[in-house]
PDB file of C-alpha atoms in Angstrom:
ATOM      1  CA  UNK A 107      14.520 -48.931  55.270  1.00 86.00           C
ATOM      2  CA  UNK A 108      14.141 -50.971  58.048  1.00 87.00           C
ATOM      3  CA  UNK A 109      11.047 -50.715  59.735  1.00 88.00           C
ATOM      4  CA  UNK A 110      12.325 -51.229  62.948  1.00 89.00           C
ATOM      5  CA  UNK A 111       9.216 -49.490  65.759  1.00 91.00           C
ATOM      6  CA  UNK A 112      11.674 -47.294  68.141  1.00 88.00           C
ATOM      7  CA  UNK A 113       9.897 -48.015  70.958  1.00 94.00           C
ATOM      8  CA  UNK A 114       9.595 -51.962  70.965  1.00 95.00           C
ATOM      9  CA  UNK A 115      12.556 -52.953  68.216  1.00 90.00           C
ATOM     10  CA  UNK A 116      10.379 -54.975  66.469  1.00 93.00           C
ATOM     11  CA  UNK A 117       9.929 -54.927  62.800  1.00 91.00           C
ATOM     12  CA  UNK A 118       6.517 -54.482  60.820  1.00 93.00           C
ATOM     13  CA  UNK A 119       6.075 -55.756  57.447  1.00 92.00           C
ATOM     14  CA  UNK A 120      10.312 -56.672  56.851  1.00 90.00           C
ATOM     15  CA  UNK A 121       9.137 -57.790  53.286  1.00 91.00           C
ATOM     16  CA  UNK A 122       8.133 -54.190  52.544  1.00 92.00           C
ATOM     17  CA  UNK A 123      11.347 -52.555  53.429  1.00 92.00           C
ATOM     18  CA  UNK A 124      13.210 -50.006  50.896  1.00 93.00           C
ATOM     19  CA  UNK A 125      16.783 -50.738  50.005  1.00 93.00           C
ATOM     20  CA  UNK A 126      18.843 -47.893  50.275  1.00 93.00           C
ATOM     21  CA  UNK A 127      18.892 -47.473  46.443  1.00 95.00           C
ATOM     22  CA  UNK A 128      14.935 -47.370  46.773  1.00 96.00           C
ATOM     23  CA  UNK A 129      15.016 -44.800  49.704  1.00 94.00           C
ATOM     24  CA  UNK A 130      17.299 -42.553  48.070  1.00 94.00           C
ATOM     25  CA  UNK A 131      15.686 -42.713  44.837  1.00 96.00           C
ATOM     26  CA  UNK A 132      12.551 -41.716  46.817  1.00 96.00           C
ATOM     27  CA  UNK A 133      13.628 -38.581  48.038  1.00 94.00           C
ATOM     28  CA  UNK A 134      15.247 -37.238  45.022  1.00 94.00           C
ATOM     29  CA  UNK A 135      14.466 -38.066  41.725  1.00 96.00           C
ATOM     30  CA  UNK A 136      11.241 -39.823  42.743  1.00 96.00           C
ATOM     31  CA  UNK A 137      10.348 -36.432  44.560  1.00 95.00           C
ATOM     32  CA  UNK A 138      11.213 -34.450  41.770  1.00 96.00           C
ATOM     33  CA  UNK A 139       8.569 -36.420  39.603  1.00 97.00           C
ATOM     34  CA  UNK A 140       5.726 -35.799  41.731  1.00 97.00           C
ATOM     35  CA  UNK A 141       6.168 -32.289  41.587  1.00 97.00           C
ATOM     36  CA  UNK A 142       6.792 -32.249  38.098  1.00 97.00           C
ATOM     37  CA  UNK A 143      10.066 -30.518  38.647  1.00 96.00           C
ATOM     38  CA  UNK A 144      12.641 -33.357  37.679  1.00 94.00           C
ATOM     39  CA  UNK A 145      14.216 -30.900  34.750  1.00 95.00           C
ATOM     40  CA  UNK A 146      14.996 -28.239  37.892  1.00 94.00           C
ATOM     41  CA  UNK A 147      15.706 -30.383  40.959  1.00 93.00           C
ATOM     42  CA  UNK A 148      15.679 -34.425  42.181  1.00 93.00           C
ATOM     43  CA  UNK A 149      19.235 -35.329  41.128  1.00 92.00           C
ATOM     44  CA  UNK A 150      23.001 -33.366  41.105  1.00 90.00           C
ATOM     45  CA  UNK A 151      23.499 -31.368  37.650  1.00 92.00           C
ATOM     46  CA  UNK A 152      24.663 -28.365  35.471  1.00 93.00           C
ATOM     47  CA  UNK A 153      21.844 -26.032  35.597  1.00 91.00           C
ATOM     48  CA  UNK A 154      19.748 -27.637  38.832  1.00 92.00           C
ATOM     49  CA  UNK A 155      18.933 -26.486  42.059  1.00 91.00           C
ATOM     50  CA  UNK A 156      21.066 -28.839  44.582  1.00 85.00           C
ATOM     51  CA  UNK A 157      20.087 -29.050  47.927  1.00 89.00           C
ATOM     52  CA  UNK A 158      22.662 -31.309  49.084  1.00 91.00           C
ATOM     53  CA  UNK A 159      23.934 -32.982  52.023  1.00 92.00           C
ATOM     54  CA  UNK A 160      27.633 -33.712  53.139  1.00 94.00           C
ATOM     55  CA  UNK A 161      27.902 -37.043  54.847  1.00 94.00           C
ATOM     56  CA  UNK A 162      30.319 -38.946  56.814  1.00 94.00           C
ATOM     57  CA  UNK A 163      29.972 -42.275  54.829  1.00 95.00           C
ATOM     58  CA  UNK A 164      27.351 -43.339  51.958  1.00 95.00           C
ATOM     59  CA  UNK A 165      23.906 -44.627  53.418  1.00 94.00           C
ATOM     60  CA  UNK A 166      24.136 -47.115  50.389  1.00 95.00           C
ATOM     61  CA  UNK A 167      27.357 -48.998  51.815  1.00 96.00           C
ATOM     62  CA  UNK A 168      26.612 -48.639  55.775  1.00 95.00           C
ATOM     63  CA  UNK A 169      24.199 -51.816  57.147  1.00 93.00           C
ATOM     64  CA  UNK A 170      20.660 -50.061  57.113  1.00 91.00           C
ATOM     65  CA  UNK A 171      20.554 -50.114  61.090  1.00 90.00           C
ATOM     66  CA  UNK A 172      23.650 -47.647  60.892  1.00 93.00           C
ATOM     67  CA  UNK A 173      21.950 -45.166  58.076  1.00 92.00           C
ATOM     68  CA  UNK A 174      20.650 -43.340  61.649  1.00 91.00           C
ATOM     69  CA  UNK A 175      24.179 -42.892  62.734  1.00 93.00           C
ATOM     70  CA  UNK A 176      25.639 -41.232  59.600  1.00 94.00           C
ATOM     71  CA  UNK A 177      26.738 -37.935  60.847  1.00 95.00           C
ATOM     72  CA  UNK A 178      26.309 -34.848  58.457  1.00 94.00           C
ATOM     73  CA  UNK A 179      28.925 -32.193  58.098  1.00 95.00           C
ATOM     74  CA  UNK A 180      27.188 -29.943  56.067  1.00 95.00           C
ATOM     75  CA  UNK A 181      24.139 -28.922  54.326  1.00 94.00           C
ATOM     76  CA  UNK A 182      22.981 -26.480  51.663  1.00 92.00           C
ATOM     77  CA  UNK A 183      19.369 -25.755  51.359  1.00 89.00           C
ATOM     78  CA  UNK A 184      17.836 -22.849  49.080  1.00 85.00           C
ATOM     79  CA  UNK A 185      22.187 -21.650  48.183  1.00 84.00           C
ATOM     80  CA  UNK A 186      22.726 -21.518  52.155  1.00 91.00           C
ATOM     81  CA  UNK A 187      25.430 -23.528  53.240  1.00 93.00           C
ATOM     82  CA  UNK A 188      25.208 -24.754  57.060  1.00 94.00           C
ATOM     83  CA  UNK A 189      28.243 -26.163  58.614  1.00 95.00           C
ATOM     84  CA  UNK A 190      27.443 -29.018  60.746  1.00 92.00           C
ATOM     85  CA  UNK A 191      29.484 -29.792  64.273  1.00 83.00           C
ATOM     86  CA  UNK A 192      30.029 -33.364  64.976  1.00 65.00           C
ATOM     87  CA  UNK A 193      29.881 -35.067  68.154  1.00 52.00           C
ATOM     88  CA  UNK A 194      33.670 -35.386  67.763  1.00 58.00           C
ATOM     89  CA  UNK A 195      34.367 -32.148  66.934  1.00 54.00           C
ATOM     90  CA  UNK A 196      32.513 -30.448  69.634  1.00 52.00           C
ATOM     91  CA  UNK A 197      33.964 -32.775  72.710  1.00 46.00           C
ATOM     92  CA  UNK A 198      37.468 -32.088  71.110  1.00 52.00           C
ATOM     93  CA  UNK A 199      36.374 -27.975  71.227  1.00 52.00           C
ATOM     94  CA  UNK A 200      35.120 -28.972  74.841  1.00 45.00           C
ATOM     95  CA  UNK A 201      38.654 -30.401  75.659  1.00 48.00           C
ATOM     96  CA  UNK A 202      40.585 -27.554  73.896  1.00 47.00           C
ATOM     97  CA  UNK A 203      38.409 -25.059  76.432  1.00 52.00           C
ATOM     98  CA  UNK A 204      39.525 -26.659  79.641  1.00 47.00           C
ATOM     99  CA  UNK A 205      43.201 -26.570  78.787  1.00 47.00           C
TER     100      UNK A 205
END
């Protein structure tokens, strides 16, 4: 979405950049299509497979340099659900150790 190099910071090709909407779209339903699945997966409904993410805030109202920083709680991939520790939560489990 943003095109930013890692390395340098600079940005390649700004006027190609995604919008979140675009990005998202991309990796779900726009997936779905090129594997001719979209009736089974690509999107959140009765009778799909959802492999799903938990998020701490929507990557379509965060500024796209944040999207990196969006810290997942949980996942579930395949029916498996994988609980995800947060920074916070593990310096707080850290602190609770000590005492």
């Amino acid at each position: 979405m943003n095109r930013q190099c890692v390395f340098s910071g600079k940005v390649y090709g700004e006027e190609e950049c995604l919008t979140a909407e675009q990005a998202l779209h991309a990796v779900t339903l726009g997936a779905a299509y090129l594997m001719e699945k979209e009736d089974m997966i690509g999107s959140i409904e009765v009778g799909k497979l959802a492999d799903m993410a938990v998020l701490d805030e929507s990557p379509l109202d965060v500024d796209k340099l944040s999207v990196k920083d969006i810290n997942v709680h949980a996942t579930m991939l395949g029916g498996d659900v994988t609980v995800h520790q947060t920074a916070n939560s593990e310096s707080k489990n850290a602190e609770a150790e000590m005492v």
